XYZ file of C-alpha atoms in Angstrom:
207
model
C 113.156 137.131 72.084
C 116.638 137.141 70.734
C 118.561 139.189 68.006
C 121.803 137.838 66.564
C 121.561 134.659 69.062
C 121.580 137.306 72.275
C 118.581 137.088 74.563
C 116.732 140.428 74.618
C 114.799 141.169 78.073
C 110.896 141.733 78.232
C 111.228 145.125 78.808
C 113.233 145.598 75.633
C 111.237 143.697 73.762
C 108.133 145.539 74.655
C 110.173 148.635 73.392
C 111.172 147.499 70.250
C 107.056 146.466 69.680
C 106.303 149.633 70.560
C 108.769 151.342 68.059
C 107.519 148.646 64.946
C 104.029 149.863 65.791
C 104.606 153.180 65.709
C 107.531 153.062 62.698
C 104.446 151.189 60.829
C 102.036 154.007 61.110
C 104.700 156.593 59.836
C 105.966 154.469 57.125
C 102.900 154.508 55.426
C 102.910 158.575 54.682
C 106.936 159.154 54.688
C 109.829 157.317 53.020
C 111.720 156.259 56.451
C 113.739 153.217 54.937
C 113.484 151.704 50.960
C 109.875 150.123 50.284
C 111.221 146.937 49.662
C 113.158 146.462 52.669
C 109.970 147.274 55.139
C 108.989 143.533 55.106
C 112.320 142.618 56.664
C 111.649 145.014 59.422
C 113.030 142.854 62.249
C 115.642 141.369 60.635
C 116.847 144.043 57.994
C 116.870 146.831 60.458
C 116.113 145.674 64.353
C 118.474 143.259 64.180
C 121.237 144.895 61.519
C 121.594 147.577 63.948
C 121.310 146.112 67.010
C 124.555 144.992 66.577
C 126.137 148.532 67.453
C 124.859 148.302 71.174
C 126.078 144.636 71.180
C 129.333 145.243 70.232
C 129.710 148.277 72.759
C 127.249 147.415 75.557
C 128.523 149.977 78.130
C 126.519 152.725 78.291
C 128.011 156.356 77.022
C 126.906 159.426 74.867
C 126.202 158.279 71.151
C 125.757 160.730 68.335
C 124.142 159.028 65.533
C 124.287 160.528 62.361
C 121.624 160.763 59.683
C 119.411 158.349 61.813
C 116.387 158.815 59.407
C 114.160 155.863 60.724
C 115.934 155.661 63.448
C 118.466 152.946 62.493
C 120.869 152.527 64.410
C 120.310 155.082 66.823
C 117.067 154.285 68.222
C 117.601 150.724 68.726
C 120.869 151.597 70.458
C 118.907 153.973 72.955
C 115.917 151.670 73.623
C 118.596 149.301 74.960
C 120.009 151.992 76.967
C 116.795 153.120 78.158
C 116.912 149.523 80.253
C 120.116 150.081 81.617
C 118.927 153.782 82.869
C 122.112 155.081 81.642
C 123.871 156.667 78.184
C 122.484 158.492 75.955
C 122.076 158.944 72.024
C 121.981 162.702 70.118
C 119.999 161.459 66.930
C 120.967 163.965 64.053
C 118.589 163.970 61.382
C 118.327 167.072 59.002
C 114.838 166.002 57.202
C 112.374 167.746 59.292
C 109.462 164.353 58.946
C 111.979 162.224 59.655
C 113.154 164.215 62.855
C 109.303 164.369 63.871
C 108.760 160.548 63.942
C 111.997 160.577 65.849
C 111.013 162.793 68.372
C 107.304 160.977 69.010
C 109.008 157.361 69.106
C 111.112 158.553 71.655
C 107.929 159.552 73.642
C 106.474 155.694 72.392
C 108.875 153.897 73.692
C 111.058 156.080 76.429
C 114.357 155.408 74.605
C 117.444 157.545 76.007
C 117.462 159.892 73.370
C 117.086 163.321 72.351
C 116.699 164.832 68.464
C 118.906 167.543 66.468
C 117.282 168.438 62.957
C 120.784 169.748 61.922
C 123.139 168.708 59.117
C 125.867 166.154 60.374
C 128.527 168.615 59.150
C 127.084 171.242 61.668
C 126.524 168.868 64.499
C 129.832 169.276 66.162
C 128.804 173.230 67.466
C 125.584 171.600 68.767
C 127.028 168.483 70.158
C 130.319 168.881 71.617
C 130.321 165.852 74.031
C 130.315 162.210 72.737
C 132.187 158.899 73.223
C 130.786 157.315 69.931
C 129.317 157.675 66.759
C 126.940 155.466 64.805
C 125.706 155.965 61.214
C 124.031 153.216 58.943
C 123.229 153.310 55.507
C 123.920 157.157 54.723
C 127.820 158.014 52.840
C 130.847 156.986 51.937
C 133.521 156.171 54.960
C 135.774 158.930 53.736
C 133.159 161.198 54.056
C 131.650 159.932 57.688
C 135.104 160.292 58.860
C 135.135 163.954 58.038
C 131.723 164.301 59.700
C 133.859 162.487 63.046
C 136.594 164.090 62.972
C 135.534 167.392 65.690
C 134.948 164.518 68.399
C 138.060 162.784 67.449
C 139.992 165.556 68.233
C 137.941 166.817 71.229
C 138.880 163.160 72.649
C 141.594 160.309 71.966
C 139.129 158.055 73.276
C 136.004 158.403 70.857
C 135.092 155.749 68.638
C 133.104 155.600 65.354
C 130.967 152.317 64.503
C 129.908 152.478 60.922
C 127.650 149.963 58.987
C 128.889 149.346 55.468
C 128.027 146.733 52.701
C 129.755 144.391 50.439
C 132.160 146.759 48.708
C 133.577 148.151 52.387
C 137.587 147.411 51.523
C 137.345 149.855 48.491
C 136.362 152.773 50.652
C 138.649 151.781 53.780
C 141.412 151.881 50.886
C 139.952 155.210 49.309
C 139.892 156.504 52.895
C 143.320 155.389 53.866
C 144.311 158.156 51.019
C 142.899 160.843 53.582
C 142.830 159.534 56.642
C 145.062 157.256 59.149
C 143.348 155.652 62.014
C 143.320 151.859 63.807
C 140.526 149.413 62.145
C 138.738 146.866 63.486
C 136.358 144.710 61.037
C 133.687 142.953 62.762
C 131.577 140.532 60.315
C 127.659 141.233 60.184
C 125.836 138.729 61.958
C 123.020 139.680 59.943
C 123.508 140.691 55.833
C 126.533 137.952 54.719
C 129.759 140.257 53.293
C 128.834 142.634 54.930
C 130.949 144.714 58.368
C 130.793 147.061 61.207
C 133.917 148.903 61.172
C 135.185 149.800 64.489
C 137.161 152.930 64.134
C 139.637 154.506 66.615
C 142.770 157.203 66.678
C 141.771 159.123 63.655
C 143.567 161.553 62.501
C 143.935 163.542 59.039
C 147.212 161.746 56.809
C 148.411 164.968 56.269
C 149.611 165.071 60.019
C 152.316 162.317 59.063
């Protein structure tokens, strides 16, 4: 099997099968992603967020925020759950959502753990991190705010956020509030579309 032209191991792949299956079931009684996008499971989703472990393969502490169906964060920890290392705190405020969560962690033994707690609250819950993920949730301006605590906490932390086609209007709305180093890496999966790398944030008002 291979997503985004990487080879993914038997053991993964057995994984991710196991999460499908199980993200199937749920889907049918709870709105984990939009209706029209659950046909493109592998591709839309798997392989969309996949991307976050493949452009930071070491394994660390994640904190993935508003992980709903569990994209990105629980493809990032089924990947980790091969290398027996890392770890990802999925934050997910919808109490369903956090439920499926919890029981595809038990499906598939992904290196995770769940927090049914706002993002904005996260920080008192989850003080230790060396990234962030979120995919498909608010506006960068905003998910920067949500960073910021671990940004502080450590000059090291990085943020890796999924955003669409109209990404350079909020990297220039954010620039208002924010200054921090950028890097744009091009989807391999949805054309005009980026995973911003993020790194030395700080508040604009400290300049």
């Amino acid at each position: 099997m291979k997503l985004n032209g990487q080879t993914v191991s038997r053991e993964t792949q057995e994984r991710l099968e196991r999460f499908a299956a199980h993200f199937e079931k749920w889907a049918r009684s709870i709105n984990l992603v939009a209706p029209s996008t659950r046909q493109q499971f592998w591709d839309r989703h798997v392989a969309d967020s996949a991307q976050i472990h493949q452009l930071s393969p070491t394994p660390k502490t994640w904190i993935d925020i508003g992980s709903g169906g569990g994209f990105p964060g629980m493809i990032t920890a089924i990947f980790l759950a091969e290398q027996g290392d890392g770890w990802v705190h999925l934050v997910e405020s919808n109490n369903k959502k956090a439920s499926f969560l919890r029981t595809a962690i038990r499906q598939t033994e992904a290196r995770a753990s769940v927090h049914a707690i706002r993002a904005e609250t996260a920080f008192a819950e989850i003080e230790s991190a060396k990234a962030m993920s979120a995919r498909a949730l608010a506006d960068l301006s905003l998910l920067l705010g949500y960073a910021q605590p671990w940004f502080e906490a450590d000059p090291e932390f990085q943020a890796f956020f999924h955003k669409g086609r109209d990404y350079q209007r909020e990297i220039d709305k954010a620039r208002d509030q924010w200054d921090f180093d950028l890097v744009k890496h091009e989807s391999k999966v949805e054309p005009g579309s980026v995973v911003l790398e993020i790194s030395r944030l700080a508040s604009s008002s400290a300049f």
